[in-house]
CSV table of C-alpha atoms and ligand atoms in Angstrom, one decimal:
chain,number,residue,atom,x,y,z
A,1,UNK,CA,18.9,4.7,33.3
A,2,UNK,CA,17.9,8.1,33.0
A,3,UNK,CA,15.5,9.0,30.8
A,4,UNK,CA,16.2,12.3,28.5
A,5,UNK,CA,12.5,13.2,27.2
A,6,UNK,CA,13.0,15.1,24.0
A,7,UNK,CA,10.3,18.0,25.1
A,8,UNK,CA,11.3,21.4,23.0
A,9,UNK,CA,10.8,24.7,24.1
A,10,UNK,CA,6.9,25.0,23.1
A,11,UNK,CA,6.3,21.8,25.5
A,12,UNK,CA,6.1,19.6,22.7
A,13,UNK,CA,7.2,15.8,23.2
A,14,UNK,CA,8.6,14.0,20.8
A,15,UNK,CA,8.4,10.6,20.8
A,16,UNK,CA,8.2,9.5,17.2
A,17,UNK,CA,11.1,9.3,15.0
A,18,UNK,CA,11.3,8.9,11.1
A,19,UNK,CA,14.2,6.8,9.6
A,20,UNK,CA,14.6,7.1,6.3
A,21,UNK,CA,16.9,4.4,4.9
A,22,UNK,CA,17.9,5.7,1.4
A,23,UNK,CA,17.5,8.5,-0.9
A,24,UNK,CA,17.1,6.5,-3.9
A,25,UNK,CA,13.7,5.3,-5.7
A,26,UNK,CA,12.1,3.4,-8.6
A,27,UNK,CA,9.7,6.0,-9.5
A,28,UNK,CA,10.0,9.7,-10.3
A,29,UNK,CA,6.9,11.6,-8.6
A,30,UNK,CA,7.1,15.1,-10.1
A,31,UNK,CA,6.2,16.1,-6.3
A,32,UNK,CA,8.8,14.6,-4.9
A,33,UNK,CA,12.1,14.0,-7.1
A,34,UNK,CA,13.3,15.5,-10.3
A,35,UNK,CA,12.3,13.4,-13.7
A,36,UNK,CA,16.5,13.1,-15.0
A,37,UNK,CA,19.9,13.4,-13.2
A,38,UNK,CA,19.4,12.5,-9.9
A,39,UNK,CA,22.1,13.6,-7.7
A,40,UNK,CA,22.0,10.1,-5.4
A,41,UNK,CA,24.2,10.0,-1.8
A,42,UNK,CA,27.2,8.3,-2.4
A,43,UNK,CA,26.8,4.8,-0.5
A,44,UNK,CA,29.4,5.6,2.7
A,45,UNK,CA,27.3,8.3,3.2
A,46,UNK,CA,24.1,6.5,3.8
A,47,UNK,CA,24.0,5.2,7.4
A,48,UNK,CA,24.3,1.0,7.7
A,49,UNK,CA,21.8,-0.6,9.2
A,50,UNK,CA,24.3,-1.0,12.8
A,51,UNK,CA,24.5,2.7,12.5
A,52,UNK,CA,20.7,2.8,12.3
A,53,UNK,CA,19.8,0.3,14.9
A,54,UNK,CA,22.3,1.6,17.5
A,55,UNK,CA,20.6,5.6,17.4
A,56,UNK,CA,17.2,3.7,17.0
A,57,UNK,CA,17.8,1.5,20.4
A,58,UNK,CA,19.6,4.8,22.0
A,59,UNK,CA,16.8,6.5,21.4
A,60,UNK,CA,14.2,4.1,23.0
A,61,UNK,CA,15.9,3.4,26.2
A,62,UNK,CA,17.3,7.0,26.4
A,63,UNK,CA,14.6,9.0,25.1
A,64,UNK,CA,11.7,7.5,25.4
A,65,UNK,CA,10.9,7.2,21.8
A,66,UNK,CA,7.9,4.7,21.1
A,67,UNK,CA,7.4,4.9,17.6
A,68,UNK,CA,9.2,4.3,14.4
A,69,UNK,CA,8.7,5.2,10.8
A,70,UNK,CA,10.6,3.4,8.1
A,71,UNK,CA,10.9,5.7,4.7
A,72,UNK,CA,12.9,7.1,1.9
A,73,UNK,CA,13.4,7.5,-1.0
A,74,UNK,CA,11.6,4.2,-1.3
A,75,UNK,CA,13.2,2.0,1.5
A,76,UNK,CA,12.0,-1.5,-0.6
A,77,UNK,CA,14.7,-0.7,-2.8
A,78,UNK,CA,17.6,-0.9,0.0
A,79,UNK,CA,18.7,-4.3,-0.4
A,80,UNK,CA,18.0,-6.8,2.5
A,81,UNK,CA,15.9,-4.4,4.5
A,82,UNK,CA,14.5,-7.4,6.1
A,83,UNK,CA,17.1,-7.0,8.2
A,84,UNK,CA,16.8,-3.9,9.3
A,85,UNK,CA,13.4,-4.6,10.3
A,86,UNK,CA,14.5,-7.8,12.1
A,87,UNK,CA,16.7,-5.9,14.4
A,88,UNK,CA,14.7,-2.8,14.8
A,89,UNK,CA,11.3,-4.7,15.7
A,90,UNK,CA,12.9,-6.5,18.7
A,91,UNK,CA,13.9,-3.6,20.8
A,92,UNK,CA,12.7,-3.5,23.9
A,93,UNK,CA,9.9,-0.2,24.2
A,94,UNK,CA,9.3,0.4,20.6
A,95,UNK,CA,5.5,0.5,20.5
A,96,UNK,CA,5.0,0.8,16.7
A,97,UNK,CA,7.4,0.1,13.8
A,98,UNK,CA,5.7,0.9,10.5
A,99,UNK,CA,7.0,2.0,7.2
A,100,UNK,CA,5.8,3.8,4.2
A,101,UNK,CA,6.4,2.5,0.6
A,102,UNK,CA,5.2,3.2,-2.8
A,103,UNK,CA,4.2,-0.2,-2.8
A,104,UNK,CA,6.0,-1.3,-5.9
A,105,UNK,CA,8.1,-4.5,-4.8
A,106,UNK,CA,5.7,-5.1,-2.1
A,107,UNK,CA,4.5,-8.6,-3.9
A,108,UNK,CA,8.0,-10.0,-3.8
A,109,UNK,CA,9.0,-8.8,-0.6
A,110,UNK,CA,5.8,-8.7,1.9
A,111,UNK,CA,6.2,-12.1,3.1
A,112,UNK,CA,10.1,-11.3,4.5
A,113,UNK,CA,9.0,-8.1,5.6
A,114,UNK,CA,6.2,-9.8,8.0
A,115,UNK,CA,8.2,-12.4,9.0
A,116,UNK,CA,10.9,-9.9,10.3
A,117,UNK,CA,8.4,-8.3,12.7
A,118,UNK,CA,6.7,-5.3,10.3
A,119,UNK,CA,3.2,-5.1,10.8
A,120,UNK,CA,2.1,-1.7,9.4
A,121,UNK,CA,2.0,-0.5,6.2
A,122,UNK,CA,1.3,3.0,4.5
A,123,UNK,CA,1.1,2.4,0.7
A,124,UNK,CA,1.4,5.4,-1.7
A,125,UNK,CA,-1.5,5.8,-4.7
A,126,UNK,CA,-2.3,9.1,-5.5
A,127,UNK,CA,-4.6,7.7,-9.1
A,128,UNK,CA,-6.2,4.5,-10.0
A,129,UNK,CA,-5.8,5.9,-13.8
A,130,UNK,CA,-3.0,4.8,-15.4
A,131,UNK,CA,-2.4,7.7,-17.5
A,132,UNK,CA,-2.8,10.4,-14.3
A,133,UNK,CA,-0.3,7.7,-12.4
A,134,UNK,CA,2.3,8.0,-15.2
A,135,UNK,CA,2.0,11.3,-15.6
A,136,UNK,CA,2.4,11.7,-11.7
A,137,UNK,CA,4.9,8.9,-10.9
A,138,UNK,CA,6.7,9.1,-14.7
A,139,UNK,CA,6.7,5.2,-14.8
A,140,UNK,CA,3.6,3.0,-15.8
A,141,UNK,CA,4.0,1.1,-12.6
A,142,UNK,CA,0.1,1.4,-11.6
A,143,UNK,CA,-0.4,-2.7,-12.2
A,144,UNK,CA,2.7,-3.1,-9.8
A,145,UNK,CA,1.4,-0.9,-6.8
A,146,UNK,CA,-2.0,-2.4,-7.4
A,147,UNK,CA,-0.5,-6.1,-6.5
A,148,UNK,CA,1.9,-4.3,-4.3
A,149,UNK,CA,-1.3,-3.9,-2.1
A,150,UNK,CA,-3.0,-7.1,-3.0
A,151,UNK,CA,0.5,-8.6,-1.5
A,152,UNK,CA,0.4,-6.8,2.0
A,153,UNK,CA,-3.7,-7.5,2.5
A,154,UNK,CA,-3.1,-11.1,1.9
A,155,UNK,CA,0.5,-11.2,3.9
A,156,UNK,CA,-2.0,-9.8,6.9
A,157,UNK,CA,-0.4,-6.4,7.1
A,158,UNK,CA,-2.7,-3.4,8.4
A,159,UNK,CA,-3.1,-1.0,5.2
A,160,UNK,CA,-3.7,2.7,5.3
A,161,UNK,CA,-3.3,4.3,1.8
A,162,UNK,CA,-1.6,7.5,1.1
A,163,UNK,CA,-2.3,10.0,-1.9
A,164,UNK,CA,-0.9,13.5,-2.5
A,165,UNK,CA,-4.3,16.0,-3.3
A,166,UNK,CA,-3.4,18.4,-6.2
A,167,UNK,CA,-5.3,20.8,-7.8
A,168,UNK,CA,-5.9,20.9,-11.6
A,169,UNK,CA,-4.5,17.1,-11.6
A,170,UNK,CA,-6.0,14.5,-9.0
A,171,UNK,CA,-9.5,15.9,-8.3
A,172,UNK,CA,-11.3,13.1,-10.7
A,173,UNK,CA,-9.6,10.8,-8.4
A,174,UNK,CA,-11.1,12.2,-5.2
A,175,UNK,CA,-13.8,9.8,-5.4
A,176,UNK,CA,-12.4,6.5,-7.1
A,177,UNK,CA,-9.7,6.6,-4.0
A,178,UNK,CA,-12.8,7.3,-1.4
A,179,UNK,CA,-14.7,3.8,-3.3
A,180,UNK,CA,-11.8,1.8,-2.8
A,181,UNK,CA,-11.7,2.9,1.1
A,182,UNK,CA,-15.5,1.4,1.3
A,183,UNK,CA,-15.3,-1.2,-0.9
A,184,UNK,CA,-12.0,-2.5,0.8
A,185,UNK,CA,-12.1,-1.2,4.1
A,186,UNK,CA,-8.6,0.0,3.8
A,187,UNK,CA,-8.2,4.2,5.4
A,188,UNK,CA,-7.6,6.5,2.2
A,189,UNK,CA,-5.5,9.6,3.6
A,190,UNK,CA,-5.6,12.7,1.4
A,191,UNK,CA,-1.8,14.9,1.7
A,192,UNK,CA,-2.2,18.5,0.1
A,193,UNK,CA,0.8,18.5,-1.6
A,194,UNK,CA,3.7,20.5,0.1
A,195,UNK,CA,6.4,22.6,-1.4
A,196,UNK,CA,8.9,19.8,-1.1
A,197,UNK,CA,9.5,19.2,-5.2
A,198,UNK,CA,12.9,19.2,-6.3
A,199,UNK,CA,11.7,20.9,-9.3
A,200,UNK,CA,10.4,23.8,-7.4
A,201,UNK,CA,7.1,23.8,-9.2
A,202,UNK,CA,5.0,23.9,-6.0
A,203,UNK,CA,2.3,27.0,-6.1
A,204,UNK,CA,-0.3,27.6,-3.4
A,205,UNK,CA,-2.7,27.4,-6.0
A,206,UNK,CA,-1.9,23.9,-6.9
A,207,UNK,CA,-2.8,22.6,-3.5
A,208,UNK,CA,-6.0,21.0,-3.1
A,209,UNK,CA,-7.4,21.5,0.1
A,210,UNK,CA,-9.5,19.3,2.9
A,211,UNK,CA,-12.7,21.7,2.4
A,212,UNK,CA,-12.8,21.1,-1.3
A,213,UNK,CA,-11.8,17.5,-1.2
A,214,UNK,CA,-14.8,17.2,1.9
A,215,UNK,CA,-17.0,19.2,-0.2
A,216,UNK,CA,-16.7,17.1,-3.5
A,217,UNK,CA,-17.1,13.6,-1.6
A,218,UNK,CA,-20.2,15.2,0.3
A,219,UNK,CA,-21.6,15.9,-2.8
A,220,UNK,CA,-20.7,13.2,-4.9
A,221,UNK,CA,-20.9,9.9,-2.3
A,222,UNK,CA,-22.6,11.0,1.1
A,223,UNK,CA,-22.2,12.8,4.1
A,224,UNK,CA,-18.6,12.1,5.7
A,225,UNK,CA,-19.0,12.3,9.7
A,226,UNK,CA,-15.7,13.2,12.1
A,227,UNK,CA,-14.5,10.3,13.9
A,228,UNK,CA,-13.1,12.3,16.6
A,229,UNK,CA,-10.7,9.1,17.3
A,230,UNK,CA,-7.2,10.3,16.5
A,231,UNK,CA,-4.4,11.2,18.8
A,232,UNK,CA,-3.8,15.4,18.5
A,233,UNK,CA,-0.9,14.6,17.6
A,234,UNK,CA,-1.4,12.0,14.5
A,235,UNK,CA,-1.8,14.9,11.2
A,236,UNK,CA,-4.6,12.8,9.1
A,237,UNK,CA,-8.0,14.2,10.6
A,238,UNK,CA,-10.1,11.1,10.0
A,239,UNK,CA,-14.1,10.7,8.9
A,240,UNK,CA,-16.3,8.3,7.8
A,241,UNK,CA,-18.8,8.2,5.7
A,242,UNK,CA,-22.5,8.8,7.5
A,243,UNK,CA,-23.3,4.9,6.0
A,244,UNK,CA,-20.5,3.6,8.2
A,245,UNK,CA,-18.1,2.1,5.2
A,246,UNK,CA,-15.4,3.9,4.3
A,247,UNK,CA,-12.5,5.6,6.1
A,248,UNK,CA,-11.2,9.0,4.7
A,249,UNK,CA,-7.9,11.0,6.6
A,250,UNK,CA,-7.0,14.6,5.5
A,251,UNK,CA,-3.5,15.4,6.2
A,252,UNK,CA,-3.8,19.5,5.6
A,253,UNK,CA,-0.3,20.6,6.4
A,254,UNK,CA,-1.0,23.8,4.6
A,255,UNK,CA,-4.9,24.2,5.3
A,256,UNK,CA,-4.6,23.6,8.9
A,257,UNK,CA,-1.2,23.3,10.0
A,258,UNK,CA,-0.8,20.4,13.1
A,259,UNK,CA,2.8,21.7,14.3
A,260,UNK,CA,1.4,22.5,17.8
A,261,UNK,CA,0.9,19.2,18.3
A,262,UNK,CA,3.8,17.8,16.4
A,263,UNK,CA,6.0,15.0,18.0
A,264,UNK,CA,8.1,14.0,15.3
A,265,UNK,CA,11.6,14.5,14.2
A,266,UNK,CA,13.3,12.6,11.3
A,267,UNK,CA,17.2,11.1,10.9
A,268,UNK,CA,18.0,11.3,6.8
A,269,UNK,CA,19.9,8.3,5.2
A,270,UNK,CA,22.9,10.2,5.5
A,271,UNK,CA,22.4,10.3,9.2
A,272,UNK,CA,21.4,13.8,9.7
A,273,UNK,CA,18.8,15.1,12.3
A,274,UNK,CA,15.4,16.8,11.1
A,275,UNK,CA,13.4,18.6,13.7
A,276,UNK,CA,10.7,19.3,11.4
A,277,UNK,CA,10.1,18.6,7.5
A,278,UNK,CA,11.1,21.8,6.1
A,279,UNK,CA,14.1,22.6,8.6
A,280,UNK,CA,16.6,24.4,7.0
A,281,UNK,CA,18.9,23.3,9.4
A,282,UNK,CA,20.0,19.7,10.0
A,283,UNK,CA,22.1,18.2,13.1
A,284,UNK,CA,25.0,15.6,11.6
A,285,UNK,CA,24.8,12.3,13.8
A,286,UNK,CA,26.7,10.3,11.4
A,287,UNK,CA,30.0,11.5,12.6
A,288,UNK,CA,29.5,11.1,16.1
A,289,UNK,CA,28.1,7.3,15.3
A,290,UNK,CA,31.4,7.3,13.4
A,291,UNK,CA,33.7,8.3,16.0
A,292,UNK,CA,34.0,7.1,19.2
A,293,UNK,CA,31.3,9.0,20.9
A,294,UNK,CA,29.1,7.4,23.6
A,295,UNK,CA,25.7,7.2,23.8
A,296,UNK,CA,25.2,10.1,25.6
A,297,UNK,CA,26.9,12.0,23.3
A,298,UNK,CA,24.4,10.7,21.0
A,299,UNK,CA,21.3,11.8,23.0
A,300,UNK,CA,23.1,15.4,24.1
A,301,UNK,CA,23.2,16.3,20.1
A,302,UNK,CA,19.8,14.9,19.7
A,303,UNK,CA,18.0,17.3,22.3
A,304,UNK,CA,20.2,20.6,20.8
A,305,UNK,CA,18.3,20.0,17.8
A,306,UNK,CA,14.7,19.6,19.6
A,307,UNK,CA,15.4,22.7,22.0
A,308,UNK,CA,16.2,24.2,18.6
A,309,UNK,CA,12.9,23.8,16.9
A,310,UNK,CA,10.8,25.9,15.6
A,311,UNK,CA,7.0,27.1,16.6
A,312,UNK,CA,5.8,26.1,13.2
A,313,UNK,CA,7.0,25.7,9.5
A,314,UNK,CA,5.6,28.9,8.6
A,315,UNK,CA,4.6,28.2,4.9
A,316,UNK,CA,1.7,30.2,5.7
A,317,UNK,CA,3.8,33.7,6.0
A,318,UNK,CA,6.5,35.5,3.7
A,319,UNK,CA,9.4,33.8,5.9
A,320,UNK,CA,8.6,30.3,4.8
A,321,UNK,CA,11.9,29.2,3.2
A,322,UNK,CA,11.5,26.0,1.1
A,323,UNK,CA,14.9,23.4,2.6
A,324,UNK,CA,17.4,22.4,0.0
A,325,UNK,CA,16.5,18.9,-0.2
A,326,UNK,CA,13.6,17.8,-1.7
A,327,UNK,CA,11.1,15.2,-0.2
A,328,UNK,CA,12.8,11.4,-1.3
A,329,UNK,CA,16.4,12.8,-0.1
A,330,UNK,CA,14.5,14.1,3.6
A,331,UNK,CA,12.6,11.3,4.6
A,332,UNK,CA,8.5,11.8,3.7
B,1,SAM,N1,8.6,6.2,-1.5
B,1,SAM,C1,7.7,6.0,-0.5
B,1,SAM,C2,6.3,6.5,-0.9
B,1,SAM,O1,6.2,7.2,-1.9
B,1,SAM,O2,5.4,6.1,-0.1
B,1,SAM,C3,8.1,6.6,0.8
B,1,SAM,C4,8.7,8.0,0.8
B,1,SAM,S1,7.6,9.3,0.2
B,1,SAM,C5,8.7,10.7,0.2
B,1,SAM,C6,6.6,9.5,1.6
B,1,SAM,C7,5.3,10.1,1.4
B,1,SAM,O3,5.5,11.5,1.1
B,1,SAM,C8,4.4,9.5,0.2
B,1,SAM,O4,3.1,9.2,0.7
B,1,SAM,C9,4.4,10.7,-0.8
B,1,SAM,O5,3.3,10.7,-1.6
B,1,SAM,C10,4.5,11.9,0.1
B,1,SAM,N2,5.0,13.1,-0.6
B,1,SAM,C11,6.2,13.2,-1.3
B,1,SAM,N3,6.3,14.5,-1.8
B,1,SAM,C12,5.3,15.2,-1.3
B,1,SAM,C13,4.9,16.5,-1.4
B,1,SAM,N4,5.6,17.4,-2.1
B,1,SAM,N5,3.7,16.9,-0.8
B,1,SAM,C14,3.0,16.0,-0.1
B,1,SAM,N6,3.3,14.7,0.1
B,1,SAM,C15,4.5,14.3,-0.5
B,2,SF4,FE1,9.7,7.9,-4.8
B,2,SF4,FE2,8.0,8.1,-2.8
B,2,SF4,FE3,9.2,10.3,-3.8
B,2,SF4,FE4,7.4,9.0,-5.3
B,2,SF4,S1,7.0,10.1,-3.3
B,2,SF4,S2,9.4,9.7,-6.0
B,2,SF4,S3,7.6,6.9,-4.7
B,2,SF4,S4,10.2,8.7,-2.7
């Protein structure tokens, strides 16, 4: 078999892929989705899981894609996703299959998960305060994500945790998150928050960025050191602390921008194709996995949209456009 690498016209490979498996969620992050009247995909819309695991394996024996990111909308709240996982995790070539969850339903389904071949698991907690998490998340779910995590540490997943950085709101939590990474061990990865609200409320002043966040935990735990160990490609720039415990990542999409290095693209629940987080435009695969096209088909539309991306996403000058969807209805 031939294989088709996805390289775009900046000489970027792509090789990782993000699947998110439904728009839907059980929490209501004011970054993310609107607080009232969500406009969910009707259900045929949203790719089934054969739709999913026939572009998944096309992808890996066609175009070389190694790594695979389960998301959403929260994908614990698509029913049976065990199943998903199950078919996904045994295709030949697939390096990595993790998925990213707000951690929620984790205690009732982290044992199916693992047994279905998941290993690796990035769970979402911007606040150990309850009050900052429901005013954040708009449910008093903090108790629930807290077991959530318990669930996958004792199940024997590998843990990173994820929490969006904003200014005027999760600074106090800078260092409580940084304490759990070195009295668990678990990485603690800071995301300044990106306009990708539904609400539209994003302002460059709201973002909290990596040289404050650094600053604050120098000043109020110890030094933090590089590790120099991640791939260019991977967006969290990792440090430790100079004592050796604790594991901090700073994902800086608007600070310091990684799409020179990005390999990524993303396939939306409704089976559309992202090239990049905030494209405007979107490449519809669901009707070709609908009709009777082949799998070449499949790859040929796949590597229009990479030769179509962009340089960079721009948020940084006055053409940044913010995309129609908002973050749980993309993929995160
Ligand atoms: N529901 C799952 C969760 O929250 O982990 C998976 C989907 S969520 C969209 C994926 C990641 O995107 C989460 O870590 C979330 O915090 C992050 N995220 C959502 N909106 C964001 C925004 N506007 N800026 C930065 N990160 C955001
Ligand atoms: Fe749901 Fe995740 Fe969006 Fe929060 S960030 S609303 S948990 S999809």
């Amino acid at each position: 078999m031939t294989l088709h690498v996805l390289q775009d016209t900046f000489g970027r490979v792509h090789d990782n892929l993000r699947v998110s498996v439904t728009d839907r969620c059980n929490l209501r992050c004011f970054y993310c989705m609107p607080a009232e009247n969500v406009q969910y995909l009707p259900r045929p819309e949203v790719l089934t899981f054969e739709e999913i695991t026939r572009f998944v394996r096309v992808m890996i024996g066609h175009c070389g894609i190694r790594k695979i990111r389960l998301t959403g909308g929260e994908p614990l709240v698509r029913q049976n996703l065990e199943r998903l996982i199950e078919q996904l995790a045994t295709i030949p070539g697939l390096n990595d299959l993790a998925l990213t969850t707000n951690g929620i339903l984790l205690p009732q389904q982290a044992a199916a998960l693992y047994a279905a071949g998941l290993r690796r698991l990035n769970i979402s907690i911007d606040t150990l305060d309850r009050d900052r998490f429901q005013q954040m998340t708009r449910r008093d779910s903090l108790e629930q994500v807290l077991a959530g995590i318990e669930a996958a540490r004792e199940t024997g997943f590998h843990v990173k945790l994820n929490a969006v950085a904003i200014r005027g709101l999760t600074e106090e939590d800078l260092v409580p998150l940084a304490m759990l990474s070195r009295e668990s061990g678990l990485e603690v990865r800071f995301i300044e928050y990106m306009p990708l609200d539904a609400e539209r409320s994003w302002e460059r002043d709201k973002v909290l960025r990596t040289e404050t966040m650094l600053e604050r935990l120098e000043q109020e735990i110890a030094p933090l050191v590089p590790l120099g160990d991640h791939a260019p490609s991977n967006p969290a720039v990792a440090y430790g602390f100079e004592d050796g415990r604790g594991r901090i990542g700073f994902i800086s999409s608007i600070s310091r921008p990684f799409c020179a290095h990005c390999n990524r693209f993303r396939l939306t629940a409704d089976g559309k194709i992202r090239n990049c987080l905030f494209s405007t435009e979107e490449t519809d695969l669901r009707s070709l996995l609908r009709s009777d096209a082949s799998d070449d088909d499949l790859v040929l539309a796949v590597q229009q949209s990479i030769s179509a991306k962009k340089e960079g996403h721009e948020i940084n000058t006055a053409r940044f456009l913010q995309p129609d969807r908002a973050m749980h209805s993309i993929g995160g």
